[in-house]
Amino acid sequence: NAGVTQTPKFQVLKTGQSMTLQCAQDMNHEYMSWYRQDPGMGLRLIHYSVGAGITDQGEVPNGYNVSRSTTEDFPLRLLSAAPSQTSVYFCASSFSGSDVGRQFFGPGTRLTVL
Amino acid sequence: DAKTTQPTSMDCAEGRAANLPCNHSTISGNEYVYWYRQIHSQGPQYIIHGLKNNETNEMASLIITEDRKSSTLILPHATLRDTAVYYCIVRGGPLGSNFGNEKLTFGTGTRLTIIP
């Protein structure tokens, strides 16, 4: 199993540009989530999904959209990038929403918005 | 979810046991203690979790006090590769006791440095 994969590893955007961060898992996990991590801070939850077709907001959802059309994929969309979205983004998955304590994390995407 | 308190940083000599404390005095009866670590520039990694009994796996041991208000993660023979930020998290466990609250809240953790 590849586990949780994220692409790209690094990305530089200009203010106002849009992009999609990709996340995929091959463990047939129902629950998937997106976090951002800023220097000196813990991880903050952006959006999460408890199954295909179901998504919900986390702590810091503004400026981000998600969808979950398949069990495997959970892309994160930045519609109009802002410098405040410069961060490291982590995708994670767990077997189900009730087992979210045991999440598998991807390697992260390092995003810089100029 | 109950709030946790961890020291900001700790050092440990290579080959010695690293003992990382966590206070969770407001933990409720159905909440578990989870530990993760994050090695520099990598995604967090699950280590271990427990409810009230001590737990051990191939990575670490978890000791939870009888009143469950605090716990200690033990890395028995620390190596340089154990240098990381360690997060203690308290939330409902895997038995479906926390539907409607499918979130994991990370604090700032303890930065553990293993000294050669």
XYZ file of C-alpha atoms in Angstrom:
230
model
C 0.000 0.000 0.000
C 1.190 3.505 -0.818
C -0.798 4.883 2.151
C -1.690 8.570 1.846
C -0.145 10.392 -1.083
C -0.132 14.128 -1.760
C 0.778 16.109 -4.848
C 2.514 18.385 -5.460
C 5.233 18.402 -2.784
C 6.001 22.083 -3.353
C 4.025 24.872 -5.011
C 4.477 28.605 -5.469
C 1.438 30.689 -6.413
C 0.779 34.341 -7.029
C -1.979 36.107 -5.148
C -5.320 35.461 -6.800
C -4.330 32.252 -8.552
C -6.274 29.071 -7.999
C -5.039 25.542 -7.565
C -5.962 22.112 -6.293
C -3.935 20.096 -3.814
C -4.383 16.416 -4.475
C -4.757 13.727 -1.818
C -5.333 10.032 -2.342
C -5.357 6.967 -0.100
C -5.417 3.290 -1.039
C -6.498 1.862 2.329
C -10.267 2.083 1.694
C -10.598 4.565 4.558
C -13.930 6.297 5.004
C -12.583 9.355 6.851
C -10.284 11.906 5.249
C -9.169 15.333 6.374
C -7.045 18.361 5.520
C -4.881 20.254 7.996
C -2.626 23.248 7.664
C 0.451 23.867 9.777
C 2.033 27.267 10.191
C 5.463 27.853 11.785
C 5.445 27.344 15.540
C 1.837 26.230 15.570
C 0.044 22.944 15.801
C -2.062 21.506 13.041
C -5.407 23.145 12.336
C -8.266 21.285 10.683
C -9.541 22.822 7.435
C -12.158 20.366 6.145
C -12.984 16.739 6.659
C -15.094 13.998 5.118
C -16.662 10.943 6.751
C -17.385 9.270 3.438
C -17.894 9.793 -0.283
C -20.302 12.650 -0.888
C -20.074 13.972 2.687
C -17.859 16.865 3.745
C -17.829 19.297 6.645
C -15.895 22.312 7.829
C -13.121 22.284 10.379
C -11.580 25.152 12.339
C -10.239 27.209 9.424
C -12.354 26.537 6.295
C -12.430 30.037 4.774
C -10.776 30.245 1.375
C -10.839 26.484 0.793
C -13.283 24.129 -0.911
C -13.393 20.348 -0.886
C -15.371 17.576 -2.482
C -15.355 13.807 -2.081
C -16.646 12.020 -5.147
C -14.759 8.787 -4.468
C -13.537 7.003 -1.345
C -9.925 7.310 -2.489
C -9.602 11.005 -3.325
C -10.097 14.199 -1.327
C -8.813 17.266 -3.211
C -8.460 20.671 -1.572
C -9.146 23.716 -3.753
C -7.852 27.215 -3.225
C -10.103 29.447 -5.320
C -8.147 32.702 -4.987
C -4.862 32.253 -3.183
C -3.792 34.787 -0.559
C -0.420 35.212 1.226
C -2.139 34.134 4.466
C -2.553 30.684 2.907
C 1.199 30.159 2.792
C 1.560 27.023 4.874
C 2.276 23.311 4.883
C -0.816 21.273 4.090
C -1.310 17.733 5.329
C -3.926 15.258 4.245
C -4.870 12.377 6.538
C -7.202 9.402 6.611
C -8.588 6.898 9.078
C -10.719 3.796 8.841
C -13.849 5.675 9.906
C -14.988 8.864 11.608
C -15.210 7.048 14.921
C -11.557 5.981 14.583
C -10.224 9.448 13.810
C -7.771 9.099 16.701
C -5.679 6.802 14.510
C -5.036 8.795 11.383
C -2.471 8.187 8.675
C -0.894 11.375 7.376
C 0.562 12.176 3.989
C 3.981 13.779 3.475
C 2.580 17.282 3.036
C 2.460 20.012 0.387
C 4.496 23.139 1.007
C 2.637 26.113 -0.480
C 3.966 29.625 -0.838
C 1.688 32.433 -1.999
C 3.491 35.565 -3.177
C -12.360 17.114 23.810
C -10.308 17.543 26.988
C -7.439 20.011 26.943
C -3.887 18.736 27.367
C -0.756 20.387 28.775
C 2.747 19.339 27.730
C 6.201 20.807 28.356
C 7.431 22.892 25.463
C 10.723 21.057 25.094
C 12.833 18.250 26.564
C 16.253 16.737 26.012
C 17.239 13.100 26.435
C 20.568 11.313 26.024
C 20.796 8.761 23.257
C 20.221 5.236 24.543
C 18.339 6.397 27.622
C 14.590 6.211 28.169
C 12.692 9.327 27.136
C 9.713 10.061 29.364
C 7.263 12.600 27.974
C 4.547 13.802 30.377
C 1.060 15.026 29.558
C -1.565 16.487 31.854
C -5.245 16.048 30.981
C -7.031 16.784 34.244
C -10.424 17.373 32.593
C -10.517 14.048 30.765
C -13.901 12.354 30.809
C -14.631 8.692 31.298
C -15.014 7.781 27.628
C -12.029 9.739 26.326
C -8.838 8.067 25.180
C -5.277 9.411 25.255
C -3.529 9.385 21.870
C 0.100 10.157 21.101
C 1.520 11.263 17.778
C 4.920 12.513 16.758
C 6.097 14.702 13.913
C 9.632 14.403 12.673
C 10.912 17.546 10.991
C 9.184 18.295 7.676
C 7.148 15.085 7.755
C 3.497 14.349 8.429
C 2.475 13.363 11.959
C 2.746 9.687 12.841
C 0.442 7.818 15.206
C 2.350 6.167 18.074
C -0.025 4.671 20.629
C -3.282 5.197 22.480
C -4.972 4.015 25.661
C -8.027 4.404 27.880
C -6.946 3.474 31.392
C -4.618 0.500 31.212
C -0.961 0.817 30.366
C -0.223 0.033 26.754
C 2.907 -1.056 24.909
C 3.713 -1.538 21.252
C 6.823 -1.736 19.122
C 7.346 2.008 19.275
C 6.601 3.038 22.852
C 4.831 2.480 26.153
C 1.976 4.562 27.530
C 1.474 4.865 31.258
C -1.824 6.393 32.406
C -2.278 7.305 36.065
C -5.058 5.643 38.015
C -7.117 8.845 38.151
C -6.450 9.289 34.390
C -5.522 12.928 34.858
C -2.065 12.497 33.415
C -0.028 10.123 31.283
C 3.557 9.480 30.238
C 4.838 8.314 26.893
C 8.014 6.270 27.247
C 10.516 5.676 24.454
C 12.619 2.953 26.102
C 15.908 3.407 24.242
C 15.891 6.757 22.510
C 17.797 7.148 19.259
C 18.649 10.234 17.240
C 15.753 9.355 14.932
C 13.345 9.926 17.816
C 14.049 13.660 17.732
C 10.616 15.104 16.931
C 7.628 17.031 18.266
C 5.367 14.763 20.323
C 1.652 15.495 20.615
C -0.644 14.248 23.360
C -4.306 14.325 22.324
C -7.431 13.387 24.237
C -10.682 12.512 22.485
C -13.397 9.916 22.198
C -12.092 6.498 21.248
C -12.707 4.016 18.451
C -15.914 2.565 19.797
C -18.253 5.051 18.136
C -18.673 7.128 21.275
C -18.023 10.433 19.585
C -20.213 10.584 16.491
C -20.745 14.127 15.368
C -17.325 15.150 16.598
C -15.038 13.550 14.051
C -12.073 15.817 14.676
C -8.567 15.508 16.089
C -7.210 18.595 17.811
C -3.450 19.057 17.875
C -1.768 21.408 20.339
C 1.826 22.579 20.084
C 3.328 19.436 21.638
C 6.735 18.761 23.205
C 9.873 19.171 21.153
C 12.091 16.220 22.137
C 15.759 16.439 21.246
C 17.916 13.341 21.574
C 21.486 14.266 22.479
C 24.321 12.068 21.102
